[in-house]
Amino acid sequence: MDQSETQILNRDATGLARAVSFLKHGRLVAFATETVYGLGADARSDEAVAGIFTAKKRPGFNPLIVHVPDADAAQAHVIWNDTAEKLAAAFWPGPLTLVLPLRPGHTIAPLVTAGLDTLAVRAPAHPGAQNLLRAFGGPLAAPSANPSGRISPTSAAHVLEGLGGQIAGILDDGDCAVGLESTIVGLTGDWPVLLRPGGVTSEAIEAVLGAALKHRSKGATLNAPGQMLSHYAPRSALRLNAVSTHPGEVMLGFGAQTGDLNLSDSSDLSEAAANLFAHLRQLDTLGQPIAVAPIPDHGLGRAINDRLQRAAAPRN
Ligand code: AMP
Ligand code: MG
C-alpha cells in the first residue's frame, strides 16, 4: 500500500460508515479513544488481527485489549464477577481494562489473547470510539496505533506519520484527552492485581474496592509485553526447525513442508500468524510431541519464531 491509500475519515456518518465497512472486511482502522489512538481490527478474526501485528511490525505477539461499548457487551466474551461489576460500574466507560477468564463459547480469535484463556476488555469513554463500536456491532482488538517501539499517538497526524500506507483508514477525532494508556487490573485470581498503572489511579480503584490492590512482584516485567506469554505453552513438547518428524511426533507445517496442520500452504507469514495459536491448540489436544517446520525469520516470521521459542523453552 502506498501512503496515500490510508484514508483520513471524518467523524460524520459517511466517515463512520466507511470505517465500519473496512472493519467488516477485515481491514484496519485507527480511531481515537480517551487514552491514545487505537489500531482497531475485528477481534473475532485471526486474519484481521494478524494485520495489526504486520502493520505495527511487532517483534512478538502480545495479548491485545478488546474494546466493547459497555459491560453487557463485555459479558458476551468473559466470565463476569462481582469485582468486575463494581469496577465497571465505577469506571466504565473509561481508561480501565479488566482481565477476566474467557467465557466458553466466546468468539474471540486466539491471536487476540496470544493463546491465553483470559481476555483484557475495556469500554472506552471517547464518544467517537463509542460510536464506532456501536456502529460496528462487535468487539474490536486495538493496541496503540503506532509502529512497535515508537511513541503512542494522540492525534490522527501521529497515526498517519507512523502507519500511513499500512492501514485502511484513520477516523480523525482530534486529540486524545488522557494521552496515557489504560490501567489494567487482573481479576483472574483470588484478589485484584494491578497489572499496569494508567489512566485510572490505583487509589481510586482501591477506594471502590475498599481494599488494597495486589501489585505484581518486583521481578515481573510489566512493560515488556509478551513476557507474560510464558503463562501459556502447549502441554506437549515442541521441537523447532524440524525438517521431518521423529517417531510419535505430530507436525506443524509451513509452506512446502506439509504436516498434520499447515500454518500456511502458500508460505504467507500473515496467514501463518493468524493460524498459529489455533493450530498449536488443536495439535496439543492430540497429546503427542509437536515438530514445527522452519519459519523464515523476517517480517511477521520473527514474531512467530519469538512465540514458538517461548513455547518450546524448558518448563518449570
Ligand atoms: P496495549 O494494547 O498496547 O496498550 O497493550 C496491552 C497490554 O495489555 C499489554 O501490556 C498486555 O500484555 C496486556 N494484556 C492484554 N491481555 C492480557 C491478558 N489476558 N492477561 C494479562 N495482560 C494482558
Ligand atoms: Mg502500545
Short mmCIF file of N, CA, C and O in Angstrom, two decimals, residues 96-173:
data_model
loop_
_atom_site.label_atom_id
_atom_site.label_comp_id
_atom_site.label_asym_id
_atom_site.label_seq_id
_atom_site.Cartn_x
_atom_site.Cartn_y
_atom_site.Cartn_z
N LEU A 96 -9.98 2.04 32.09
CA LEU A 96 -9.69 0.89 32.94
C LEU A 96 -9.93 -0.39 32.15
O LEU A 96 -11.02 -0.59 31.60
N THR A 97 -8.91 -1.24 32.10
CA THR A 97 -9.02 -2.52 31.41
C THR A 97 -9.09 -3.63 32.45
O THR A 97 -8.33 -3.61 33.43
N LEU A 98 -10.01 -4.57 32.26
CA LEU A 98 -10.15 -5.69 33.19
C LEU A 98 -9.75 -6.99 32.49
O LEU A 98 -10.16 -7.24 31.35
N VAL A 99 -8.93 -7.79 33.16
CA VAL A 99 -8.56 -9.10 32.62
C VAL A 99 -9.39 -10.16 33.33
O VAL A 99 -9.37 -10.26 34.56
N LEU A 100 -10.15 -10.91 32.54
CA LEU A 100 -11.09 -11.91 33.07
C LEU A 100 -10.98 -13.21 32.29
O LEU A 100 -10.48 -13.20 31.16
N PRO A 101 -11.46 -14.32 32.85
CA PRO A 101 -11.42 -15.58 32.10
C PRO A 101 -12.33 -15.51 30.87
O PRO A 101 -13.42 -14.93 30.95
N LEU A 102 -11.88 -16.07 29.77
CA LEU A 102 -12.72 -16.16 28.58
C LEU A 102 -13.94 -17.04 28.88
O LEU A 102 -13.83 -18.04 29.58
N ARG A 103 -15.06 -16.64 28.32
CA ARG A 103 -16.28 -17.40 28.53
C ARG A 103 -16.34 -18.57 27.52
O ARG A 103 -16.01 -18.38 26.35
N PRO A 104 -16.75 -19.76 27.96
CA PRO A 104 -16.88 -20.85 27.00
C PRO A 104 -17.84 -20.43 25.87
O PRO A 104 -18.85 -19.78 26.14
N GLY A 105 -17.48 -20.77 24.65
CA GLY A 105 -18.32 -20.41 23.51
C GLY A 105 -18.10 -19.00 22.99
O GLY A 105 -18.79 -18.56 22.08
N HIS A 106 -17.11 -18.31 23.56
CA HIS A 106 -16.80 -16.94 23.10
C HIS A 106 -16.34 -16.99 21.64
O HIS A 106 -15.96 -18.06 21.14
N THR A 107 -16.33 -15.82 20.98
CA THR A 107 -15.97 -15.80 19.56
C THR A 107 -14.66 -15.04 19.31
O THR A 107 -14.37 -14.66 18.18
N ILE A 108 -13.88 -14.80 20.37
CA ILE A 108 -12.64 -14.04 20.22
C ILE A 108 -11.56 -14.90 19.55
O ILE A 108 -11.36 -16.06 19.93
N ALA A 109 -10.88 -14.34 18.57
CA ALA A 109 -9.83 -15.07 17.84
C ALA A 109 -8.64 -15.35 18.76
O ALA A 109 -8.25 -14.48 19.54
N PRO A 110 -8.05 -16.56 18.65
CA PRO A 110 -6.94 -16.92 19.56
C PRO A 110 -5.74 -15.97 19.47
O PRO A 110 -5.03 -15.79 20.45
N LEU A 111 -5.51 -15.36 18.32
CA LEU A 111 -4.35 -14.46 18.20
C LEU A 111 -4.51 -13.24 19.10
O LEU A 111 -3.53 -12.66 19.55
N VAL A 112 -5.75 -12.85 19.40
CA VAL A 112 -6.00 -11.69 20.28
C VAL A 112 -5.42 -11.93 21.67
O VAL A 112 -4.83 -11.04 22.28
N THR A 113 -5.60 -13.14 22.19
CA THR A 113 -5.16 -13.43 23.55
C THR A 113 -3.80 -14.12 23.56
O THR A 113 -3.33 -14.51 24.61
N ALA A 114 -3.17 -14.24 22.41
CA ALA A 114 -1.91 -14.98 22.28
C ALA A 114 -2.05 -16.36 22.92
O ALA A 114 -1.15 -16.86 23.57
N GLY A 115 -3.22 -16.95 22.72
CA GLY A 115 -3.44 -18.31 23.18
C GLY A 115 -3.81 -18.44 24.65
O GLY A 115 -4.03 -19.55 25.13
N LEU A 116 -3.88 -17.33 25.39
CA LEU A 116 -4.25 -17.40 26.82
C LEU A 116 -5.73 -17.70 26.97
O LEU A 116 -6.51 -17.54 26.02
N ASP A 117 -6.12 -18.11 28.18
CA ASP A 117 -7.54 -18.36 28.47
C ASP A 117 -8.20 -17.16 29.11
O ASP A 117 -9.31 -17.25 29.63
N THR A 118 -7.49 -16.05 29.12
CA THR A 118 -8.03 -14.83 29.72
C THR A 118 -8.09 -13.74 28.67
O THR A 118 -7.39 -13.80 27.66
N LEU A 119 -8.94 -12.75 28.91
CA LEU A 119 -9.11 -11.67 27.95
C LEU A 119 -9.09 -10.32 28.66
O LEU A 119 -9.70 -10.16 29.72
N ALA A 120 -8.38 -9.37 28.07
CA ALA A 120 -8.38 -8.00 28.56
C ALA A 120 -9.47 -7.23 27.83
O ALA A 120 -9.47 -7.18 26.61
N VAL A 121 -10.43 -6.66 28.58
CA VAL A 121 -11.54 -5.92 27.96
C VAL A 121 -11.66 -4.53 28.56
O VAL A 121 -11.41 -4.32 29.75
N ARG A 122 -12.13 -3.61 27.71
CA ARG A 122 -12.31 -2.24 28.18
C ARG A 122 -13.42 -1.58 27.38
O ARG A 122 -13.57 -1.84 26.18
N ALA A 123 -14.19 -0.73 28.05
CA ALA A 123 -15.19 0.11 27.38
C ALA A 123 -14.66 1.53 27.38
O ALA A 123 -14.61 2.18 28.43
N PRO A 124 -14.23 2.04 26.22
CA PRO A 124 -13.68 3.39 26.18
C PRO A 124 -14.78 4.45 26.29
O PRO A 124 -15.90 4.23 25.83
N ALA A 125 -14.43 5.59 26.88
CA ALA A 125 -15.41 6.65 27.09
C ALA A 125 -15.51 7.60 25.90
O ALA A 125 -16.52 8.27 25.73
N HIS A 126 -14.50 7.67 25.08
CA HIS A 126 -14.47 8.62 23.97
C HIS A 126 -15.71 8.44 23.10
O HIS A 126 -16.01 7.32 22.67
N PRO A 127 -16.46 9.52 22.84
CA PRO A 127 -17.70 9.38 22.06
C PRO A 127 -17.46 8.81 20.66
O PRO A 127 -18.30 8.05 20.16
N GLY A 128 -16.34 9.14 20.05
CA GLY A 128 -16.03 8.60 18.72
C GLY A 128 -15.82 7.10 18.77
O GLY A 128 -16.28 6.35 17.90
N ALA A 129 -15.12 6.63 19.81
CA ALA A 129 -14.88 5.20 19.97
C ALA A 129 -16.21 4.50 20.25
O ALA A 129 -16.49 3.42 19.71
N GLN A 130 -17.05 5.11 21.07
CA GLN A 130 -18.36 4.54 21.37
C GLN A 130 -19.21 4.43 20.09
O GLN A 130 -19.81 3.38 19.84
N ASN A 131 -19.20 5.48 19.29
CA ASN A 131 -19.97 5.45 18.03
C ASN A 131 -19.48 4.34 17.12
O ASN A 131 -20.27 3.62 16.52
N LEU A 132 -18.16 4.22 17.02
CA LEU A 132 -17.60 3.20 16.14
C LEU A 132 -17.97 1.80 16.63
O LEU A 132 -18.41 0.95 15.84
N LEU A 133 -17.81 1.56 17.93
CA LEU A 133 -18.12 0.23 18.47
C LEU A 133 -19.58 -0.13 18.28
O LEU A 133 -19.91 -1.26 17.93
N ARG A 134 -20.46 0.84 18.48
CA ARG A 134 -21.89 0.55 18.34
C ARG A 134 -22.27 0.36 16.86
O ARG A 134 -23.06 -0.51 16.53
N ALA A 135 -21.66 1.16 16.01
CA ALA A 135 -21.96 1.02 14.57
C ALA A 135 -21.39 -0.30 14.03
O ALA A 135 -22.01 -0.97 13.21
N PHE A 136 -20.21 -0.68 14.50
CA PHE A 136 -19.60 -1.94 14.04
C PHE A 136 -20.37 -3.13 14.61
O PHE A 136 -20.53 -4.15 13.94
N GLY A 137 -20.80 -3.01 15.87
CA GLY A 137 -21.62 -4.07 16.45
C GLY A 137 -20.84 -5.31 16.86
O GLY A 137 -21.41 -6.40 16.97
N GLY A 138 -19.54 -5.18 17.08
CA GLY A 138 -18.73 -6.32 17.52
C GLY A 138 -17.52 -5.82 18.27
O GLY A 138 -17.26 -4.61 18.35
N PRO A 139 -16.74 -6.77 18.83
CA PRO A 139 -15.56 -6.40 19.62
C PRO A 139 -14.39 -5.99 18.73
O PRO A 139 -14.16 -6.62 17.70
N LEU A 140 -13.68 -4.95 19.12
CA LEU A 140 -12.50 -4.51 18.37
C LEU A 140 -11.24 -4.71 19.19
O LEU A 140 -11.12 -4.18 20.30
N ALA A 141 -10.30 -5.48 18.64
CA ALA A 141 -8.97 -5.57 19.25
C ALA A 141 -8.24 -4.31 18.85
O ALA A 141 -8.28 -3.91 17.69
N ALA A 142 -7.61 -3.63 19.82
CA ALA A 142 -6.97 -2.37 19.46
C ALA A 142 -5.80 -2.02 20.38
O ALA A 142 -6.01 -1.52 21.48
N PRO A 143 -4.57 -2.29 19.94
CA PRO A 143 -3.41 -1.75 20.66
C PRO A 143 -3.19 -0.32 20.19
O PRO A 143 -3.93 0.18 19.33
N SER A 144 -2.19 0.34 20.72
CA SER A 144 -1.93 1.72 20.29
C SER A 144 -1.53 1.73 18.81
O SER A 144 -0.87 0.82 18.32
N ALA A 145 -1.96 2.79 18.11
CA ALA A 145 -1.81 2.85 16.65
C ALA A 145 -0.46 3.47 16.26
O ALA A 145 -0.40 4.50 15.60
N ASN A 146 0.61 2.81 16.68
CA ASN A 146 1.95 3.28 16.34
C ASN A 146 2.82 2.08 15.98
O ASN A 146 2.55 0.97 16.42
N PRO A 147 3.88 2.30 15.19
CA PRO A 147 4.80 1.19 14.95
C PRO A 147 5.41 0.76 16.28
O PRO A 147 5.60 1.59 17.18
N SER A 148 5.69 -0.53 16.40
CA SER A 148 6.25 -1.08 17.62
C SER A 148 7.47 -0.28 18.06
O SER A 148 8.32 0.06 17.25
N GLY A 149 7.53 0.03 19.35
CA GLY A 149 8.71 0.70 19.89
C GLY A 149 8.67 2.21 19.75
O GLY A 149 9.55 2.90 20.27
N ARG A 150 7.67 2.74 19.06
CA ARG A 150 7.58 4.19 18.91
C ARG A 150 6.56 4.75 19.90
O ARG A 150 5.84 4.01 20.55
N ILE A 151 6.53 6.08 19.99
CA ILE A 151 5.66 6.72 20.98
C ILE A 151 4.19 6.59 20.57
O ILE A 151 3.85 6.69 19.39
N SER A 152 3.33 6.39 21.58
CA SER A 152 1.90 6.23 21.31
C SER A 152 1.31 7.51 20.71
O SER A 152 1.66 8.61 21.11
N PRO A 153 0.40 7.37 19.73
CA PRO A 153 -0.16 8.52 19.03
C PRO A 153 -1.36 9.13 19.74
O PRO A 153 -2.24 8.41 20.20
N THR A 154 -1.39 10.44 19.83
CA THR A 154 -2.56 11.10 20.43
C THR A 154 -3.25 12.02 19.43
O THR A 154 -4.09 12.83 19.79
N SER A 155 -2.90 11.91 18.13
CA SER A 155 -3.63 12.65 17.09
C SER A 155 -3.61 11.84 15.81
O SER A 155 -2.77 10.94 15.64
N ALA A 156 -4.54 12.17 14.90
CA ALA A 156 -4.61 11.47 13.62
C ALA A 156 -3.31 11.67 12.83
O ALA A 156 -2.84 10.77 12.13
N ALA A 157 -2.70 12.85 12.97
CA ALA A 157 -1.45 13.12 12.26
C ALA A 157 -0.33 12.20 12.74
O ALA A 157 0.47 11.71 11.94
N HIS A 158 -0.29 11.92 14.05
CA HIS A 158 0.72 10.98 14.57
C HIS A 158 0.52 9.60 13.93
O HIS A 158 1.49 8.92 13.57
N VAL A 159 -0.75 9.18 13.84
CA VAL A 159 -1.04 7.85 13.30
C VAL A 159 -0.58 7.78 11.84
O VAL A 159 0.09 6.84 11.42
N LEU A 160 -0.92 8.82 11.09
CA LEU A 160 -0.57 8.84 9.67
C LEU A 160 0.94 8.79 9.49
O LEU A 160 1.46 8.07 8.63
N GLU A 161 1.64 9.53 10.34
CA GLU A 161 3.10 9.57 10.26
C GLU A 161 3.70 8.17 10.48
O GLU A 161 4.60 7.77 9.78
N GLY A 162 3.14 7.44 11.45
CA GLY A 162 3.71 6.13 11.77
C GLY A 162 3.19 5.00 10.90
O GLY A 162 3.93 4.08 10.56
N LEU A 163 1.90 5.04 10.53
CA LEU A 163 1.28 3.88 9.89
C LEU A 163 0.66 4.18 8.53
O LEU A 163 -0.01 3.34 7.96
N GLY A 164 0.87 5.40 8.03
CA GLY A 164 0.33 5.76 6.71
C GLY A 164 0.76 4.73 5.68
O GLY A 164 1.92 4.34 5.63
N GLY A 165 -0.20 4.29 4.87
CA GLY A 165 0.11 3.28 3.86
C GLY A 165 0.01 1.86 4.37
O GLY A 165 -0.03 0.92 3.59
N GLN A 166 -0.05 1.68 5.70
CA GLN A 166 -0.11 0.32 6.28
C GLN A 166 -1.54 -0.06 6.65
O GLN A 166 -1.81 -1.22 6.91
N ILE A 167 -2.42 0.93 6.79
CA ILE A 167 -3.76 0.65 7.30
C ILE A 167 -4.81 1.30 6.40
O ILE A 167 -4.50 2.22 5.65
N ALA A 168 -6.05 0.79 6.47
CA ALA A 168 -7.08 1.25 5.54
C ALA A 168 -7.54 2.66 5.86
O ALA A 168 -7.75 3.47 4.94
N GLY A 169 -7.74 2.98 7.14
CA GLY A 169 -8.29 4.29 7.46
C GLY A 169 -7.92 4.80 8.83
O GLY A 169 -7.48 4.03 9.70
N ILE A 170 -8.09 6.09 9.00
CA ILE A 170 -7.93 6.74 10.31
C ILE A 170 -9.16 7.60 10.52
O ILE A 170 -9.45 8.49 9.71
N LEU A 171 -9.92 7.33 11.59
CA LEU A 171 -11.07 8.17 11.92
C LEU A 171 -10.51 9.35 12.70
O LEU A 171 -10.05 9.20 13.83
N ASP A 172 -10.55 10.52 12.08
CA ASP A 172 -9.94 11.69 12.71
C ASP A 172 -10.90 12.28 13.74
O ASP A 172 -11.98 12.74 13.40
N ASP A 173 -10.49 12.25 14.98
CA ASP A 173 -11.35 12.70 16.06
C ASP A 173 -10.62 13.67 16.97
O ASP A 173 -10.88 13.72 18.18
#
